[in-house]
Amino acid sequence: MPRSHYDVVIAGAGHNGLVAAAYLAGAGRRVLVLERLGHVGGLAVSARAFPGVDARLSRYSYLVSLLPSKIVKELGLRLDLRRRRFSSYTPAGGTGLLVDNEDAARTAASFEAVTGGRRDLDAWERFYAMTAHVARRVAPTLLDPLPGRADLRGIVGDEEAWRDLFERPIGQVVDERFADDTVRGVVLTDALIGTFADPAADLLANRCFLYHVIGDGTGDWNVPVGGMGAVTAELADVARRRGAEIRTGAEVLAVDPGTGEVTFRDVSPGGQDDGAEQVVTGGKVLANLPPAVLARLLGETPETPEGAQLKINMVLSRLPRLRDPAVTPAEAFSGTFHINESRDQLAAAYAQAAAGRVPDLPPAEVYCHSLTDPSILGPELRAAGAHTMTLFGLHMPARLFADPAAKREALARTLASIDSVLAEPIGDCLLRAPSGEPCLEAKTPLDLERDAGLPGGHIFHRDLSWPYGEEDGPGGHGGPWGVETAHERVLLCGAGARRGGGVSGIPGHNAAMAVLGHA
Ligand SMILES: Cc1cc2nc3c(=O)[nH]c(=O)nc-3n(C[C@H](O)[C@H](O)[C@H](O)COP(=O)(O)OP(=O)(O)OC[C@H]3O[C@@H](n4cnc5c(N)ncnc54)[C@H](O)[C@@H]3O)c2cc1C
C-alpha cells in the first residue's frame, strides 16, 4: 500500500470541501481532496438529466443566498449571481399574490386583491424590515468564531426581533402578525424547506427560517448563472490553482482519528488502481461528509437524520397558462411560485405526513431557472420557448417512502396539486425527450440517500443548528468554530457543522480557519 502525508486530507468535494481546500492551499498547506463520485460539487451541480435534451439543470440545489461576499472576494471567485426581480407569486383563487421587488405599487395592489386591504402589507413591511436588521447583524458573525447565545443577542440588539425569531415558535409569531392565510403561508414556507417540523410548536422551524432570511446580510436568493455547476467548477478551479490536489472517483472507507490515516479506494470507472485500498495521512482530516457518514467511517454509531422533501426536475416545452390575468407566466414563474402553501394547507399536510400518510394536497414551490438564466438551455430549446422547472415539495418525510408505491402516489398527488392552481395541466407542457419519455425526474428522500449519499435524504446533512454556542460565553458547546468533533484531528467542513446547511461555504471557511489556528 503506497502511503503519503498531507497537512490536510479533505473527504468529499462538495462546495464546502472545495472552499476549505482553497483557503488551506492558499495558506500554503499541502491539501488532498478525496471525492467518491466522478465529479466535484456534491449537491451543488448542474446535469443534463434527460438523455438527448440540451438543458443543464441545477439538479439538487438551485438558488444561492448564504454564500458570503467575503468568501467570494477572498477567494477571487468569478461568479454571476443574478437577483430575481419577482421574489414570489402565490395563486389564490382567480388572483394571486405577486411580490415585485421593483414595483411597490404593483405589490401593494396584489396584496389588496388577495387580502382585501393593506393590513398584511404593512405587517409584511414591518416584519421583513426586522428580518433585514437581524440579517445585517447576524450574517457577519457566521465567519467568526461562534458567539455565545448572550453575545449574539447583544449583537442582534433588538429584543422584539430576538424573541420573535429565536425564542417564540415562528408559527405563533406569523399568526399574530398576519391575518391572511395565503400571506401567512408565504412567510412560513421559509421555515419548512427541507425541515419536517410544526412551526406552531417547534423551534427547529425558527432555525430553518433564520437561515432563509439572513444570507449575506440581505436574505436575497439569487440565481447562479450557468447553474450550480458553475459555482462549484469555479471553486474547484480556484482550489487547484492554489495548489490543492483533487482526486475524484476516490471513496473514503475509514478514518483513524488517532493517526489521521484515511483509507480510500479508487472507484472511478477503469481506475488505474484496480479498486485497491490506499492510505494517506492528514495532519488534520476534514469531513465534508454528513455527520452520520463520518460516524460510520470512524467506526462509531451514526444517528440518521430525516429529510422531508420531494424534489422534481422538469423541462417544459412552454410555460403553463395561469388563471390570473394580472400576471404573465414569465413573471409568475421567475420568482418562487407557491402551490397550496397557505398556512392552513401547510398545517393539514404536516398533520397527514406526521400520521404516516402522503398529504392529499402536497404543498410545493416551483421555479423556472431558465427565465433568469437562459444560458442553461441549448440554442434550439431556447428558440423553441422551452424552460426548466424545478419543484421542491414540502412535508414528504423519508418515513413515508418505505413502500415503493408511495413515490408514485406522492408524484401523482404533487402533479395534481400543481394542476389545481394552473389553467391547464402541467403534463401538457412537459417536453418529451427523443425517447418519447416526458422530461421529469422525481427524487424522494430515499432517492437522495441512494443517489447523493445523503443519510435519510436530509438536504442539510442534519437538522440546522442555532448560529451560537449552546452555552453562553465564547466557544460554548461544539468548539470555537462549530466544526470541531470529539477527535482533535478530525473536523467537519460540510453542511452538518454548526452554521452549516445550504450553499454557503461557511463550514468550509470555518474549518479552514480552525486548522489555521485563527480562533
Ligand atoms: C434537492 C435539494 C435542493 C436544495 N436546494 C438548495 C438551494 O436552492 N439553495 C441552497 O443554498 N441549498 C440548497 N440545498 C442544500 C445544499 O445543497 C446543501 O446543504 C449543500 O450543498 C451541502 O454542501 P456540502 O459541500 O456541505 O456537502 P455535499 O454537497 O453533500 O458534498 C459532500 C460530498 O462528499 C462526497 N462523499 C460522500 N461520501 C464520501 C466518501 N465516503 N468518500 C469521498 N467522498 C464522499 C459526496 O459525493 C459529495 O460530493 C438543497 C439540497 C437538495 C438536496
PDB file of C-alpha atoms in Angstrom, residues 55-183:
ATOM      1  CA  ALA A  55     -30.733  21.552 -20.717  1.00  0.00           C
ATOM      2  CA  ARG A  56     -28.287  21.797 -17.807  1.00  0.00           C
ATOM      3  CA  LEU A  57     -30.393  21.582 -14.672  1.00  0.00           C
ATOM      4  CA  SER A  58     -29.222  22.512 -11.200  1.00  0.00           C
ATOM      5  CA  ARG A  59     -30.147  19.008 -10.168  1.00  0.00           C
ATOM      6  CA  TYR A  60     -30.335  19.490  -6.399  1.00  0.00           C
ATOM      7  CA  SER A  61     -29.694  22.990  -5.022  1.00  0.00           C
ATOM      8  CA  TYR A  62     -30.571  25.856  -7.350  1.00  0.00           C
ATOM      9  CA  LEU A  63     -30.502  29.264  -5.612  1.00  0.00           C
ATOM     10  CA  VAL A  64     -27.688  30.995  -3.724  1.00  0.00           C
ATOM     11  CA  SER A  65     -28.280  33.186  -0.706  1.00  0.00           C
ATOM     12  CA  LEU A  66     -25.989  32.127   2.095  1.00  0.00           C
ATOM     13  CA  LEU A  67     -22.636  32.417   0.309  1.00  0.00           C
ATOM     14  CA  PRO A  68     -20.928  35.440   1.914  1.00  0.00           C
ATOM     15  CA  SER A  69     -19.471  38.102  -0.399  1.00  0.00           C
ATOM     16  CA  LYS A  70     -16.421  37.960   1.863  1.00  0.00           C
ATOM     17  CA  ILE A  71     -15.665  34.388   0.713  1.00  0.00           C
ATOM     18  CA  VAL A  72     -16.290  35.339  -2.918  1.00  0.00           C
ATOM     19  CA  LYS A  73     -13.873  38.253  -2.559  1.00  0.00           C
ATOM     20  CA  GLU A  74     -11.182  36.479  -0.560  1.00  0.00           C
ATOM     21  CA  LEU A  75     -11.069  33.540  -2.959  1.00  0.00           C
ATOM     22  CA  GLY A  76     -11.381  35.801  -6.022  1.00  0.00           C
ATOM     23  CA  LEU A  77     -14.359  33.784  -7.310  1.00  0.00           C
ATOM     24  CA  ARG A  78     -15.752  34.826 -10.661  1.00  0.00           C
ATOM     25  CA  LEU A  79     -19.464  34.188 -10.175  1.00  0.00           C
ATOM     26  CA  ASP A  80     -22.522  35.802 -11.688  1.00  0.00           C
ATOM     27  CA  LEU A  81     -25.282  35.635  -9.059  1.00  0.00           C
ATOM     28  CA  ARG A  82     -28.322  37.316 -10.532  1.00  0.00           C
ATOM     29  CA  ARG A  83     -31.018  38.958  -8.403  1.00  0.00           C
ATOM     30  CA  ARG A  84     -34.581  37.947  -9.216  1.00  0.00           C
ATOM     31  CA  ARG A  85     -36.995  40.805  -9.883  1.00  0.00           C
ATOM     32  CA  PHE A  86     -40.007  38.883  -8.586  1.00  0.00           C
ATOM     33  CA  SER A  87     -39.408  37.160  -5.310  1.00  0.00           C
ATOM     34  CA  SER A  88     -42.647  35.193  -5.330  1.00  0.00           C
ATOM     35  CA  TYR A  89     -46.083  34.605  -6.768  1.00  0.00           C
ATOM     36  CA  THR A  90     -48.815  32.676  -4.995  1.00  0.00           C
ATOM     37  CA  PRO A  91     -52.035  31.773  -6.807  1.00  0.00           C
ATOM     38  CA  ALA A  92     -55.096  32.412  -4.637  1.00  0.00           C
ATOM     39  CA  GLY A  93     -58.422  31.654  -6.312  1.00  0.00           C
ATOM     40  CA  GLY A  94     -58.608  33.549  -9.621  1.00  0.00           C
ATOM     41  CA  THR A  95     -55.991  36.054  -8.470  1.00  0.00           C
ATOM     42  CA  GLY A  96     -52.596  35.798  -6.782  1.00  0.00           C
ATOM     43  CA  LEU A  97     -50.044  37.451  -4.527  1.00  0.00           C
ATOM     44  CA  LEU A  98     -47.133  38.894  -6.517  1.00  0.00           C
ATOM     45  CA  VAL A  99     -44.103  40.259  -4.678  1.00  0.00           C
ATOM     46  CA  ASP A 100     -42.355  42.528  -7.179  1.00  0.00           C
ATOM     47  CA  ASN A 101     -39.009  43.825  -5.862  1.00  0.00           C
ATOM     48  CA  GLU A 102     -39.022  46.736  -8.302  1.00  0.00           C
ATOM     49  CA  ASP A 103     -42.637  47.882  -8.255  1.00  0.00           C
ATOM     50  CA  ALA A 104     -44.009  48.626  -4.791  1.00  0.00           C
ATOM     51  CA  ALA A 105     -47.345  49.821  -6.191  1.00  0.00           C
ATOM     52  CA  ARG A 106     -47.890  46.542  -8.012  1.00  0.00           C
ATOM     53  CA  THR A 107     -47.059  44.537  -4.892  1.00  0.00           C
ATOM     54  CA  ALA A 108     -49.487  46.709  -2.912  1.00  0.00           C
ATOM     55  CA  ALA A 109     -52.243  46.171  -5.496  1.00  0.00           C
ATOM     56  CA  SER A 110     -51.629  42.455  -5.319  1.00  0.00           C
ATOM     57  CA  PHE A 111     -51.939  42.403  -1.507  1.00  0.00           C
ATOM     58  CA  GLU A 112     -55.148  44.426  -1.856  1.00  0.00           C
ATOM     59  CA  ALA A 113     -56.568  41.912  -4.367  1.00  0.00           C
ATOM     60  CA  VAL A 114     -55.718  38.867  -2.254  1.00  0.00           C
ATOM     61  CA  THR A 115     -56.199  40.127   1.299  1.00  0.00           C
ATOM     62  CA  GLY A 116     -58.804  42.852   0.740  1.00  0.00           C
ATOM     63  CA  GLY A 117     -56.725  45.641   2.284  1.00  0.00           C
ATOM     64  CA  ARG A 118     -53.329  46.971   3.363  1.00  0.00           C
ATOM     65  CA  ARG A 119     -53.134  45.493   6.839  1.00  0.00           C
ATOM     66  CA  ASP A 120     -50.985  42.492   5.914  1.00  0.00           C
ATOM     67  CA  LEU A 121     -48.820  44.546   3.567  1.00  0.00           C
ATOM     68  CA  ASP A 122     -47.949  46.897   6.443  1.00  0.00           C
ATOM     69  CA  ALA A 123     -47.284  43.878   8.665  1.00  0.00           C
ATOM     70  CA  TRP A 124     -45.150  42.365   5.883  1.00  0.00           C
ATOM     71  CA  GLU A 125     -43.042  45.516   5.569  1.00  0.00           C
ATOM     72  CA  ARG A 126     -42.507  45.710   9.338  1.00  0.00           C
ATOM     73  CA  PHE A 127     -41.682  42.016   9.594  1.00  0.00           C
ATOM     74  CA  TYR A 128     -39.165  41.994   6.758  1.00  0.00           C
ATOM     75  CA  ALA A 129     -37.576  45.229   7.995  1.00  0.00           C
ATOM     76  CA  MET A 130     -36.991  43.315  11.213  1.00  0.00           C
ATOM     77  CA  THR A 131     -35.502  40.262   9.452  1.00  0.00           C
ATOM     78  CA  ALA A 132     -33.301  42.599   7.362  1.00  0.00           C
ATOM     79  CA  HIS A 133     -31.944  44.152  10.549  1.00  0.00           C
ATOM     80  CA  VAL A 134     -31.217  40.696  12.004  1.00  0.00           C
ATOM     81  CA  ALA A 135     -29.580  39.654   8.728  1.00  0.00           C
ATOM     82  CA  ARG A 136     -27.227  42.656   8.770  1.00  0.00           C
ATOM     83  CA  ARG A 137     -26.254  41.927  12.362  1.00  0.00           C
ATOM     84  CA  VAL A 138     -26.002  38.106  12.305  1.00  0.00           C
ATOM     85  CA  ALA A 139     -24.555  37.357   8.853  1.00  0.00           C
ATOM     86  CA  PRO A 140     -21.066  38.794   9.562  1.00  0.00           C
ATOM     87  CA  THR A 141     -20.775  36.648  12.710  1.00  0.00           C
ATOM     88  CA  LEU A 142     -21.096  33.442  10.685  1.00  0.00           C
ATOM     89  CA  LEU A 143     -17.457  33.729   9.582  1.00  0.00           C
ATOM     90  CA  ASP A 144     -16.157  34.460  13.099  1.00  0.00           C
ATOM     91  CA  PRO A 145     -15.635  32.061  15.990  1.00  0.00           C
ATOM     92  CA  LEU A 146     -19.021  31.076  17.436  1.00  0.00           C
ATOM     93  CA  PRO A 147     -20.531  33.726  19.664  1.00  0.00           C
ATOM     94  CA  GLY A 148     -22.298  32.631  22.844  1.00  0.00           C
ATOM     95  CA  ARG A 149     -26.078  32.968  22.962  1.00  0.00           C
ATOM     96  CA  ALA A 150     -25.982  36.134  25.089  1.00  0.00           C
ATOM     97  CA  ASP A 151     -23.306  37.599  22.822  1.00  0.00           C
ATOM     98  CA  LEU A 152     -25.463  37.058  19.751  1.00  0.00           C
ATOM     99  CA  ARG A 153     -28.496  38.503  21.489  1.00  0.00           C
ATOM    100  CA  GLY A 154     -26.439  41.621  22.175  1.00  0.00           C
ATOM    101  CA  ILE A 155     -25.277  41.728  18.553  1.00  0.00           C
ATOM    102  CA  VAL A 156     -28.894  41.494  17.327  1.00  0.00           C
ATOM    103  CA  GLY A 157     -29.621  44.397  19.672  1.00  0.00           C
ATOM    104  CA  ASP A 158     -33.403  44.251  19.259  1.00  0.00           C
ATOM    105  CA  GLU A 159     -35.318  42.381  21.948  1.00  0.00           C
ATOM    106  CA  GLU A 160     -38.530  42.068  19.948  1.00  0.00           C
ATOM    107  CA  ALA A 161     -36.652  40.564  16.988  1.00  0.00           C
ATOM    108  CA  TRP A 162     -34.779  38.212  19.303  1.00  0.00           C
ATOM    109  CA  ARG A 163     -37.992  36.980  20.905  1.00  0.00           C
ATOM    110  CA  ASP A 164     -39.849  36.562  17.618  1.00  0.00           C
ATOM    111  CA  LEU A 165     -37.084  34.817  15.695  1.00  0.00           C
ATOM    112  CA  PHE A 166     -35.083  32.990  18.363  1.00  0.00           C
ATOM    113  CA  GLU A 167     -37.438  32.246  21.238  1.00  0.00           C
ATOM    114  CA  ARG A 168     -41.101  32.018  20.188  1.00  0.00           C
ATOM    115  CA  PRO A 169     -42.306  29.442  17.647  1.00  0.00           C
ATOM    116  CA  ILE A 170     -42.337  31.202  14.296  1.00  0.00           C
ATOM    117  CA  GLY A 171     -45.838  29.831  13.545  1.00  0.00           C
ATOM    118  CA  GLN A 172     -47.243  31.703  16.550  1.00  0.00           C
ATOM    119  CA  VAL A 173     -45.423  34.884  15.561  1.00  0.00           C
ATOM    120  CA  VAL A 174     -46.746  34.676  11.998  1.00  0.00           C
ATOM    121  CA  ASP A 175     -50.301  34.045  13.203  1.00  0.00           C
ATOM    122  CA  GLU A 176     -50.130  37.130  15.401  1.00  0.00           C
ATOM    123  CA  ARG A 177     -48.535  39.415  12.864  1.00  0.00           C
ATOM    124  CA  PHE A 178     -50.512  38.434   9.753  1.00  0.00           C
ATOM    125  CA  ALA A 179     -54.244  37.873   9.251  1.00  0.00           C
ATOM    126  CA  ASP A 180     -54.424  36.296   5.806  1.00  0.00           C
ATOM    127  CA  ASP A 181     -53.977  32.548   5.312  1.00  0.00           C
ATOM    128  CA  THR A 182     -52.110  32.944   1.988  1.00  0.00           C
ATOM    129  CA  VAL A 183     -49.726  35.590   3.332  1.00  0.00           C
TER     130      VAL A 183
END
